[in-house]
Coordinates of N, CA and C in Angstrom, one line a residue:
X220 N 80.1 60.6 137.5 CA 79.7 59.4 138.2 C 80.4 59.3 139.6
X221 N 79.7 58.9 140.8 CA 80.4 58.8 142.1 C 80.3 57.4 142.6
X222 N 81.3 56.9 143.2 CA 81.2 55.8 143.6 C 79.7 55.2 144.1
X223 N 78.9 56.4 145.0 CA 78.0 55.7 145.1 C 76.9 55.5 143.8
X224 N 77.4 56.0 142.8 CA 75.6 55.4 141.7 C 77.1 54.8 140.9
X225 N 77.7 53.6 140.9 CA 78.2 53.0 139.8 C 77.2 52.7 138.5
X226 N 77.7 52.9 137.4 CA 77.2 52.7 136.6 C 77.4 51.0 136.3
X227 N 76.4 50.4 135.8 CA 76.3 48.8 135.6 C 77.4 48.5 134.5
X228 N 78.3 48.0 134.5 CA 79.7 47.2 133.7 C 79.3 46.1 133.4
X229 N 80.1 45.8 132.7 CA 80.5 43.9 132.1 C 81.1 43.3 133.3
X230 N 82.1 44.2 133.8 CA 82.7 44.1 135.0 C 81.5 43.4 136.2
X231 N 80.9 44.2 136.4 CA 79.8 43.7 137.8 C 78.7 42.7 136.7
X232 N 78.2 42.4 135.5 CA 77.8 41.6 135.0 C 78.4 40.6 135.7
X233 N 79.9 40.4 135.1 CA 80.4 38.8 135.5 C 80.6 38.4 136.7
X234 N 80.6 39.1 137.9 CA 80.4 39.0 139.0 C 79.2 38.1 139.8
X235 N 77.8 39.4 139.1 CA 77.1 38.4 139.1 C 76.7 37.3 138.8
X236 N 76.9 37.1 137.7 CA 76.6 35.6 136.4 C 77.5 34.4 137.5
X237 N 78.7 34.9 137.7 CA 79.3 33.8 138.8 C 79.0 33.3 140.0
X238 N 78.4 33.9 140.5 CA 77.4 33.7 141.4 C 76.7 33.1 141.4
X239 N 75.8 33.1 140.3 CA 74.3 32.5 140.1 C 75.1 30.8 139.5
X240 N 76.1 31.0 138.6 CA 76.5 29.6 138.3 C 77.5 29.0 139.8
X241 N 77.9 29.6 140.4 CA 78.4 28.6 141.4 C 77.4 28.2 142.6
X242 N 76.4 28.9 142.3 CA 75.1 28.8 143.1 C 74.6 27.1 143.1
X243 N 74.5 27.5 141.3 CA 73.6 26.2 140.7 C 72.4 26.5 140.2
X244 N 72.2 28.2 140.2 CA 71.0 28.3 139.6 C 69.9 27.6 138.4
X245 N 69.2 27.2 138.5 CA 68.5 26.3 137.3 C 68.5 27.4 136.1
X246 N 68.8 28.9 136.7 CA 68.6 29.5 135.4 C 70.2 30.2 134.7
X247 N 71.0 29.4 135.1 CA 72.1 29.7 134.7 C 72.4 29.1 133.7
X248 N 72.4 27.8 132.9 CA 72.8 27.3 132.2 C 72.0 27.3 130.8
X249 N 70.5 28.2 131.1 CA 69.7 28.6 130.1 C 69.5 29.8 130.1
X250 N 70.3 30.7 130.1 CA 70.2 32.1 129.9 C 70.0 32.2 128.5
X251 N 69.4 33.3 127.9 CA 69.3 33.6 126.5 C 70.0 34.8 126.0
X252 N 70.5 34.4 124.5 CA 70.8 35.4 123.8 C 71.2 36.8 123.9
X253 N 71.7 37.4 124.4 CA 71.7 39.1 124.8 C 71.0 39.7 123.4
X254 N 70.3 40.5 123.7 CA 69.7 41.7 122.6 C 70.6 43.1 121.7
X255 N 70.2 42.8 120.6 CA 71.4 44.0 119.9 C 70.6 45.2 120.3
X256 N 70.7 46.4 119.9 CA 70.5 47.7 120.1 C 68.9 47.8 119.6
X257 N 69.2 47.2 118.1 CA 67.8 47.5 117.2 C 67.0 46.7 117.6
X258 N 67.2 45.7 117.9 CA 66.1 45.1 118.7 C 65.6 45.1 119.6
X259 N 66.2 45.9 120.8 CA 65.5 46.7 122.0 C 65.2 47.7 121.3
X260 N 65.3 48.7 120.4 CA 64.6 49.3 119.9 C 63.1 48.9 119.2
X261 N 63.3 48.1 118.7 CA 61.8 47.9 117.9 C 61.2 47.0 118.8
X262 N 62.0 46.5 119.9 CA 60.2 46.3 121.1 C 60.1 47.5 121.5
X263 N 60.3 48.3 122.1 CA 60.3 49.5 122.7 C 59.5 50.8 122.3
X264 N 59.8 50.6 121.1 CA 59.4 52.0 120.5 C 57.8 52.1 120.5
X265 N 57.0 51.0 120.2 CA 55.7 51.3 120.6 C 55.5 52.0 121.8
X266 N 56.4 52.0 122.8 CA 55.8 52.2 123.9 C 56.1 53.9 124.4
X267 N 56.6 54.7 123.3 CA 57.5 55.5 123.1 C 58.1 55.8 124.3
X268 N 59.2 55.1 124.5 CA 60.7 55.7 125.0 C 61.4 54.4 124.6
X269 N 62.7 54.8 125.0 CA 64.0 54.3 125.0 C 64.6 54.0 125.9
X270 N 65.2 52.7 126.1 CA 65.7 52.2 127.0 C 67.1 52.8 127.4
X271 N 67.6 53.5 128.9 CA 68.8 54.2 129.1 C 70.1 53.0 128.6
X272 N 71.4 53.6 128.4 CA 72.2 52.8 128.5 C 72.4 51.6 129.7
X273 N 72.3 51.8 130.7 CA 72.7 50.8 131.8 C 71.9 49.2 131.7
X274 N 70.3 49.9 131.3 CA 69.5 48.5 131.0 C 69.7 48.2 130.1
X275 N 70.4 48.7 128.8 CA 70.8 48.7 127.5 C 72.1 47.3 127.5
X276 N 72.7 47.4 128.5 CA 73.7 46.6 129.1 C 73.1 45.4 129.8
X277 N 71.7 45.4 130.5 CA 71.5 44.1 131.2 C 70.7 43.1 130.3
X278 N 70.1 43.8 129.4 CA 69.9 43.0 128.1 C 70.2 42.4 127.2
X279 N 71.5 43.3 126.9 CA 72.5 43.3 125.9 C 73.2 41.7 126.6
X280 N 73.3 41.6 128.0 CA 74.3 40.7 127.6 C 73.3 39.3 127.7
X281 N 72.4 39.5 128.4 CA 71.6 38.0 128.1 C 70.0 38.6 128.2
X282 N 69.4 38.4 127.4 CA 67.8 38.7 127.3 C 67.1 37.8 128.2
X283 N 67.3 37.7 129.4 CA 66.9 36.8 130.5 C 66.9 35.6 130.3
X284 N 65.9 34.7 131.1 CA 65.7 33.4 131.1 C 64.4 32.9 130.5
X285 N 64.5 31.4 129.6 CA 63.3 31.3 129.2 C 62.1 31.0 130.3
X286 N 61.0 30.5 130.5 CA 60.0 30.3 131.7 C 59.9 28.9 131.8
X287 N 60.0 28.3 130.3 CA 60.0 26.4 130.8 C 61.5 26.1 130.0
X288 N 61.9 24.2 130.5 CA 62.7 24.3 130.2 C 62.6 23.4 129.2
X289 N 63.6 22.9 128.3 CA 63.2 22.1 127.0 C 62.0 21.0 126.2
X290 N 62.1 20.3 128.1 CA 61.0 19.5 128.2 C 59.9 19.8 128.4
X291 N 59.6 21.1 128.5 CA 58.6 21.8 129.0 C 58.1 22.0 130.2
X292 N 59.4 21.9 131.3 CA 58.7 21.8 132.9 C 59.2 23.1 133.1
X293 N 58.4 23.9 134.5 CA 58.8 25.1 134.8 C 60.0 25.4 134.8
X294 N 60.6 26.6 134.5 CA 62.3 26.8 134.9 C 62.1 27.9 136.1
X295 N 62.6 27.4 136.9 CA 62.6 28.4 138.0 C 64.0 29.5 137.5
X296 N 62.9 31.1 137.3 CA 64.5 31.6 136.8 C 64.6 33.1 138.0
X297 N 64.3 32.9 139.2 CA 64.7 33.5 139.8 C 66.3 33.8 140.1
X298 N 66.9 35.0 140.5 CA 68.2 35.1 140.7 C 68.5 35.9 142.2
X299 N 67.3 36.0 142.7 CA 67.7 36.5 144.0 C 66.4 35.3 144.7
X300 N 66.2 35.5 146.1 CA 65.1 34.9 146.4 C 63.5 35.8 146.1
X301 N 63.5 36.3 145.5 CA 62.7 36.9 145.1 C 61.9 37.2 143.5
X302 N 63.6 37.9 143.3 CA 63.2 38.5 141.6 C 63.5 37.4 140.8
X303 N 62.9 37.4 139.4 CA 63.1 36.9 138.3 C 63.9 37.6 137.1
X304 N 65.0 36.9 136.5 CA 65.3 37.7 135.4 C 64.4 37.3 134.2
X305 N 63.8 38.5 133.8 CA 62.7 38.4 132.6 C 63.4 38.8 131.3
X306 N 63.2 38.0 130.0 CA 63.1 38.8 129.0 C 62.6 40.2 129.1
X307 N 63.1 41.0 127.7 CA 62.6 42.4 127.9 C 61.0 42.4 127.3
X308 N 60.5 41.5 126.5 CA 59.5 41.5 125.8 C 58.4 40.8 127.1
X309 N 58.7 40.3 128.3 CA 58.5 40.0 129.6 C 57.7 41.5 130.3
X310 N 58.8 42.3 130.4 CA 58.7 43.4 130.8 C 57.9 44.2 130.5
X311 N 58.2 44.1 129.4 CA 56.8 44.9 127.8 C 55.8 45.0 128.7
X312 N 55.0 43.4 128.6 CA 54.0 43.2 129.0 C 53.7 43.6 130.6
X313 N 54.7 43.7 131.4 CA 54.2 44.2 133.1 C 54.3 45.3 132.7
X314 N 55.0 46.3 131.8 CA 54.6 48.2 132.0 C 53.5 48.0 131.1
X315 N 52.9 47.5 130.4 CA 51.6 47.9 129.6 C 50.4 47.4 130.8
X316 N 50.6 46.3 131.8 CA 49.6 46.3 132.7 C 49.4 47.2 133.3
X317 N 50.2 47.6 133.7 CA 50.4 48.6 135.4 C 50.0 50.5 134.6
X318 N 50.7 50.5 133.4 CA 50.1 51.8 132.3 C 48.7 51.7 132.4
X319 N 48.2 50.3 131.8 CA 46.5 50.4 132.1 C 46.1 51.0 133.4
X320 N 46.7 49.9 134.3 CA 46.1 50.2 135.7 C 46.5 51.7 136.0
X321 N 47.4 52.2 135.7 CA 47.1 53.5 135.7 C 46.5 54.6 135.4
X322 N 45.9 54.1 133.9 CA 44.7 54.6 133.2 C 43.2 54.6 134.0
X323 N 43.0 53.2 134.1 CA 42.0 53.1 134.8 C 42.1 53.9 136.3
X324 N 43.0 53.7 137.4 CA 43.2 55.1 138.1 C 42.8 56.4 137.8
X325 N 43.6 56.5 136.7 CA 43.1 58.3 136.7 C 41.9 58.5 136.5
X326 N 41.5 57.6 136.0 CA 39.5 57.9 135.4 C 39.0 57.9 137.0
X327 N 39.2 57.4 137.4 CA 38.7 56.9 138.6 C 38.4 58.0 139.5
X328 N 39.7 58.4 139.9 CA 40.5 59.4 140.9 C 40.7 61.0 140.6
X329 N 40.9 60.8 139.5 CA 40.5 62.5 138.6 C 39.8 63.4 138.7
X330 N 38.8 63.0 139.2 CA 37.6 63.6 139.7 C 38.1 64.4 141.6
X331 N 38.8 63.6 142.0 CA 39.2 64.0 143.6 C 40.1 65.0 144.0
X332 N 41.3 64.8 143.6 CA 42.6 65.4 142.9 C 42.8 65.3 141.7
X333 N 43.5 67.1 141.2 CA 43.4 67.5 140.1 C 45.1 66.6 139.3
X334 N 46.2 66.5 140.6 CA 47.1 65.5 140.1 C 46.9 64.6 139.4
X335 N 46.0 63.6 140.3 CA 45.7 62.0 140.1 C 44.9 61.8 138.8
X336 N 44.5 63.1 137.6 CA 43.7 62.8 136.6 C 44.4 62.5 136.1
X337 N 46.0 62.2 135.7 CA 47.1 61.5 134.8 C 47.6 60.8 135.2
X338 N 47.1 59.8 134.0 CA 48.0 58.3 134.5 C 49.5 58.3 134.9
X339 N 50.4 59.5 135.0 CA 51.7 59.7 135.5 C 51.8 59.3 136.7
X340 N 50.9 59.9 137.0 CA 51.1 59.8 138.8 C 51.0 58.5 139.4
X341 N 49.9 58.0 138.8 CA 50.6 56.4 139.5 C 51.2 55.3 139.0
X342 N 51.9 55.6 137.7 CA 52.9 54.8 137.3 C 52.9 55.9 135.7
X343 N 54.1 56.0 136.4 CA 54.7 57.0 135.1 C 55.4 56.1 134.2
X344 N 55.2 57.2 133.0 CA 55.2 56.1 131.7 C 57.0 56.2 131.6
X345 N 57.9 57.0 132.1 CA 58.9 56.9 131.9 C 59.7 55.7 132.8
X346 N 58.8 55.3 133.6 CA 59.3 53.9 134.4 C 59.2 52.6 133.7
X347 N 60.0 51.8 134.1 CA 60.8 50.8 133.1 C 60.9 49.4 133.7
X348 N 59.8 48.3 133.9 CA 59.8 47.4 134.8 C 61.7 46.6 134.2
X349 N 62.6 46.5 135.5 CA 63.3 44.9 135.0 C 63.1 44.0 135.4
X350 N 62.4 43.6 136.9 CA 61.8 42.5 137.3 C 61.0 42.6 138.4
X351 N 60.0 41.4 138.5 CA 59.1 41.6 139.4 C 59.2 40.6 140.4
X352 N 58.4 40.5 141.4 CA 58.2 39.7 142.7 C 57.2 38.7 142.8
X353 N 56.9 37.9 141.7 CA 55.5 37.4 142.0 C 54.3 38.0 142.4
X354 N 53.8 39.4 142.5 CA 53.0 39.9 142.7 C 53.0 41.0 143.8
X355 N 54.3 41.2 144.2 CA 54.5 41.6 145.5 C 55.1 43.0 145.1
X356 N 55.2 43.4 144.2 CA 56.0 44.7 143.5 C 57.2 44.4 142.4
X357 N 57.0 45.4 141.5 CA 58.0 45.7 140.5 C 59.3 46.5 140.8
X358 N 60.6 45.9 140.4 CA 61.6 46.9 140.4 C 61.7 47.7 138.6
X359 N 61.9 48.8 138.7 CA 61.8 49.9 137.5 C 63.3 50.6 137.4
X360 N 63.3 50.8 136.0 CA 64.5 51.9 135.9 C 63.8 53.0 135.1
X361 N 64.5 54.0 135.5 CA 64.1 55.4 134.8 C 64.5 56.2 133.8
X362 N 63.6 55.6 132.6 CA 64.2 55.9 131.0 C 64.0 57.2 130.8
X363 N 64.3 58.2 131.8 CA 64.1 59.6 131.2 C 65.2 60.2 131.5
X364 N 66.7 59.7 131.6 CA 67.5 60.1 132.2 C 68.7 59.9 130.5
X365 N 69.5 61.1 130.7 CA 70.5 61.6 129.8 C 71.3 59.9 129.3
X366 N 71.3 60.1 128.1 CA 72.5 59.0 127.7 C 73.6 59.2 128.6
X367 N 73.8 57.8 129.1 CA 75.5 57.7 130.1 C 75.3 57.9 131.4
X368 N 73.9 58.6 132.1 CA 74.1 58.6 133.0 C 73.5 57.7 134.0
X369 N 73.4 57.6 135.3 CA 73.1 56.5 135.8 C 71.3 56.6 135.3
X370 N 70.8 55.2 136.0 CA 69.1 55.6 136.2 C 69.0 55.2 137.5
X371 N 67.9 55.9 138.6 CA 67.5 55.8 139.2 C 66.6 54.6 139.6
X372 N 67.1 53.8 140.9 CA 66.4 52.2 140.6 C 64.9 52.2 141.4
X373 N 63.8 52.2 141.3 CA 62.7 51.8 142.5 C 62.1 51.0 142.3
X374 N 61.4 50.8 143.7 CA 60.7 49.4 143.5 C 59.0 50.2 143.7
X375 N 58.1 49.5 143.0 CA 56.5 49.8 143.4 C 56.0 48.7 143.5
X376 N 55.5 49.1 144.9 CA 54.5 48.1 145.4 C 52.8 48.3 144.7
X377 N 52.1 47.6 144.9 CA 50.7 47.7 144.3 C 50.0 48.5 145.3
X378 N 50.6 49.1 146.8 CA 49.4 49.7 147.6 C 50.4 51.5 147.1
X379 N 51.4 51.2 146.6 CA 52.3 52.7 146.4 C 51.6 53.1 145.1
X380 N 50.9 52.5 144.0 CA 50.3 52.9 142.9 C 49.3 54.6 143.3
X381 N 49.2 54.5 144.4 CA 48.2 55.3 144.5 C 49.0 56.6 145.5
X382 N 50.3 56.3 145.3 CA 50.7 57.3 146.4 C 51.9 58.3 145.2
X383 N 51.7 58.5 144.0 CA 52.7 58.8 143.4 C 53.8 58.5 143.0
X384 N 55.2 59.3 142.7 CA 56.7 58.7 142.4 C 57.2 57.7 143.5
X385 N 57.3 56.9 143.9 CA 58.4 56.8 145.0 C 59.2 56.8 145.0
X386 N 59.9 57.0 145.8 CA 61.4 57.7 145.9 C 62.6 56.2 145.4
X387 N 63.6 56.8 144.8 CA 64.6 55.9 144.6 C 64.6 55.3 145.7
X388 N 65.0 53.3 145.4 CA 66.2 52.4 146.4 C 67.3 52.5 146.3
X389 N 67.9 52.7 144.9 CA 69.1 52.6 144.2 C 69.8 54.2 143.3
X390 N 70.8 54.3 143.2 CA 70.7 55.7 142.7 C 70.9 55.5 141.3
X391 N 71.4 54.2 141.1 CA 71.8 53.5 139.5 C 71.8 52.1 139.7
X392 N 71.5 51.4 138.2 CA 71.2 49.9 137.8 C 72.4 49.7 138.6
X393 N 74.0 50.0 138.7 CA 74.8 49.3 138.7 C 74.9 49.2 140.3
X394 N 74.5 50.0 141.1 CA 74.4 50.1 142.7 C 73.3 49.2 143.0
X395 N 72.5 48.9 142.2 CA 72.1 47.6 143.0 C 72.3 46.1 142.5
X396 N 73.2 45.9 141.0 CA 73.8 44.9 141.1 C 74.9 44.8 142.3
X397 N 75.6 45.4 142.9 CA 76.2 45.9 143.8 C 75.6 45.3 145.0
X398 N 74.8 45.8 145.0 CA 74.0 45.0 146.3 C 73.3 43.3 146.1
X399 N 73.2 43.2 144.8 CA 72.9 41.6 144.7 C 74.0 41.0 144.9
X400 N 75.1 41.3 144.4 CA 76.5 40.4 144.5 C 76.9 40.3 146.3
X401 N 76.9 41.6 147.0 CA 77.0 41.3 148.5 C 75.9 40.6 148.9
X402 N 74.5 40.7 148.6 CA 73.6 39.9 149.5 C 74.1 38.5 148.9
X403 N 74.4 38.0 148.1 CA 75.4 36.3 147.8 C 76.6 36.6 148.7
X404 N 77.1 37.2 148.8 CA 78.6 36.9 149.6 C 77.9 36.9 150.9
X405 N 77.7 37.6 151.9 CA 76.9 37.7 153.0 C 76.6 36.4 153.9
X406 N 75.8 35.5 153.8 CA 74.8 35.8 152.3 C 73.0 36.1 153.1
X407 N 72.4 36.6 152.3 CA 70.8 37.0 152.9 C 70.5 36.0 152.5
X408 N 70.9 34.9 151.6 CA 70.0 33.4 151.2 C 71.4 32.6 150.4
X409 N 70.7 31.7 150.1 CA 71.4 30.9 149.4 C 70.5 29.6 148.6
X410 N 71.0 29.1 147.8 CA 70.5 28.0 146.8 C 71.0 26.6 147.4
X411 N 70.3 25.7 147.3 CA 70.4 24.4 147.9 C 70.0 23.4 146.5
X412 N 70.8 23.4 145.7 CA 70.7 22.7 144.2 C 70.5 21.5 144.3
X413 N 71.1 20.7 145.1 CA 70.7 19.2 145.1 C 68.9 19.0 145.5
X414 N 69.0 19.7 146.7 CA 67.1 19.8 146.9 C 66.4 20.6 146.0
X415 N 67.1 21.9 145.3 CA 66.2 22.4 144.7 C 65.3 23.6 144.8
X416 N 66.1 24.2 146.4 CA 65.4 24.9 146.7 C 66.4 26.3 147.4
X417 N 65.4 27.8 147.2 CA 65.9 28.8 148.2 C 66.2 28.5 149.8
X418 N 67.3 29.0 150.4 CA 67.1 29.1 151.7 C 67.5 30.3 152.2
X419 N 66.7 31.3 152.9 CA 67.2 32.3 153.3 C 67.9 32.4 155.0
X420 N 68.6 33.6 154.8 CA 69.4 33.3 155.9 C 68.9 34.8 156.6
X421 N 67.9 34.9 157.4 CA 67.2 36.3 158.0 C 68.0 36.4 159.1
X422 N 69.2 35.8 160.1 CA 69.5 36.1 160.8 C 70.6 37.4 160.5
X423 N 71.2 37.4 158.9 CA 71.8 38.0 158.4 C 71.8 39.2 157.7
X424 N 69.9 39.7 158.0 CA 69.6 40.9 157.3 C 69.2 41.7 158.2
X425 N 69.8 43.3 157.7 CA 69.8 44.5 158.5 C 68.5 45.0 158.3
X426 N 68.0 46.4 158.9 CA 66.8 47.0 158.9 C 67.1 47.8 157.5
X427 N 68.5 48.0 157.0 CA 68.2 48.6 156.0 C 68.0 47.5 154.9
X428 N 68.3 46.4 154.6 CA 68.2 45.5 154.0 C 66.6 45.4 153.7
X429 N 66.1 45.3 154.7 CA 64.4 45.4 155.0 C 63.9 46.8 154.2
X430 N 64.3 47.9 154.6 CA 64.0 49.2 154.1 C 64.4 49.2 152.4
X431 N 65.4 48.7 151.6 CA 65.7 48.8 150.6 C 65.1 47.9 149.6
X432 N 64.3 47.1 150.2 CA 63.2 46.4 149.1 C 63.8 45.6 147.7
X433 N 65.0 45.7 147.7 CA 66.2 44.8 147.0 C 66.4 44.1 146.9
X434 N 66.7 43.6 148.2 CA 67.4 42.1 148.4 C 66.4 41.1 149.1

């Protein structure tokens, strides 16, 4: 392991979690239950693979946020200005869409290039949604990678479906919690809890900030 792909800790867990609670996030105070082993297993296994250790870890310590909150009003459970922390059974359901849509792809496209006749190519089945953008792209981790070692983090957009793998943002889960805990210190945004609302701070973001689809 090299400093640059840290692997994801309890350590950089609680970093972040502090964050989000001195924030005021609406989704801090309803986080849910972390997931044991066998139970990421037996959502999972239909879909044949296995979750790498590192997401093994972001599950484990809290299985996201619920979507409403007791009373039944929305919970806003965003943690960046963007992403949402999802349950894993959340997740489930965004790789079984985008699997389709990539079924439907290949039928489609098959016929043109001899690549594009497997649904691999435009969303491979060993990609691993952890959270999405409201429609704007999924970030994925890469469950084909050796127990212990990092996974490769990307994000896909819906116009990149058609363009193959895309290349890593992150070289491991834990390098881009890494980058969530600095875009808070920084900060690229911030939470305004009494209003209720994101505010971002764009005078504070770099071109690579832009380029890394992250933050």
């Amino acid at each position: 392991m090299s400093d640059e792909a840290p692997l994801l800790s309890e350590e950089l867990l609680d970093g972040l979690l502090a964050r989000w609670a001195a924030a005021g996030l609406p989704l801090a105070p309803a986080l849910r239950r972390g997931l044991s082993d066998a139970e990421m297993d037996e959502l999972t296994a239909p879909l044949g693979l296995r979750l790498p250790g590192e997401a093994r870890l972001w599950w484990g310590r809290h299985d996201g946020a619920p979507s409403t909150t007791p009373d039944g009003r929305r919970l806003d459970r965003r943690f960046t200005r963007s992403f949402e922390y999802l349950p894993l059974a959340a997740c489930i359901d965004i790789y079984r869409e985008y699997r389709r849509l990539a079924e439907a792809s290949a039928a489609e496209m098959g016929a043109f290039r001899a690549e594009m006749a497997h649904p691999d190519y435009f969303f491979h089945r060993a990609l691993f949604p952890i959270t999405d953008s409201g429609g704007a792209g999924i970030v994925v981790c890469d469950c084909s990678v050796a127990d212990g070692a990092p996974t490769p983090i990307r994000r896909i957009e819906p116009a990149e479906m058609a363009e193959g793998l895309p290349a890593p943002k992150a070289p491991s889960f834990g390098a881009m919690v890494v980058r969530w805990i600095e875009a808070w210190d920084r900060p690229l945004w911030g939470y305004d809890a009494a209003a209720g609302r994101w505010v971002d701070h764009l005078e504070n973001r770099t071109e690579a900030d832009n380029r890394s689809r992250l933050v």
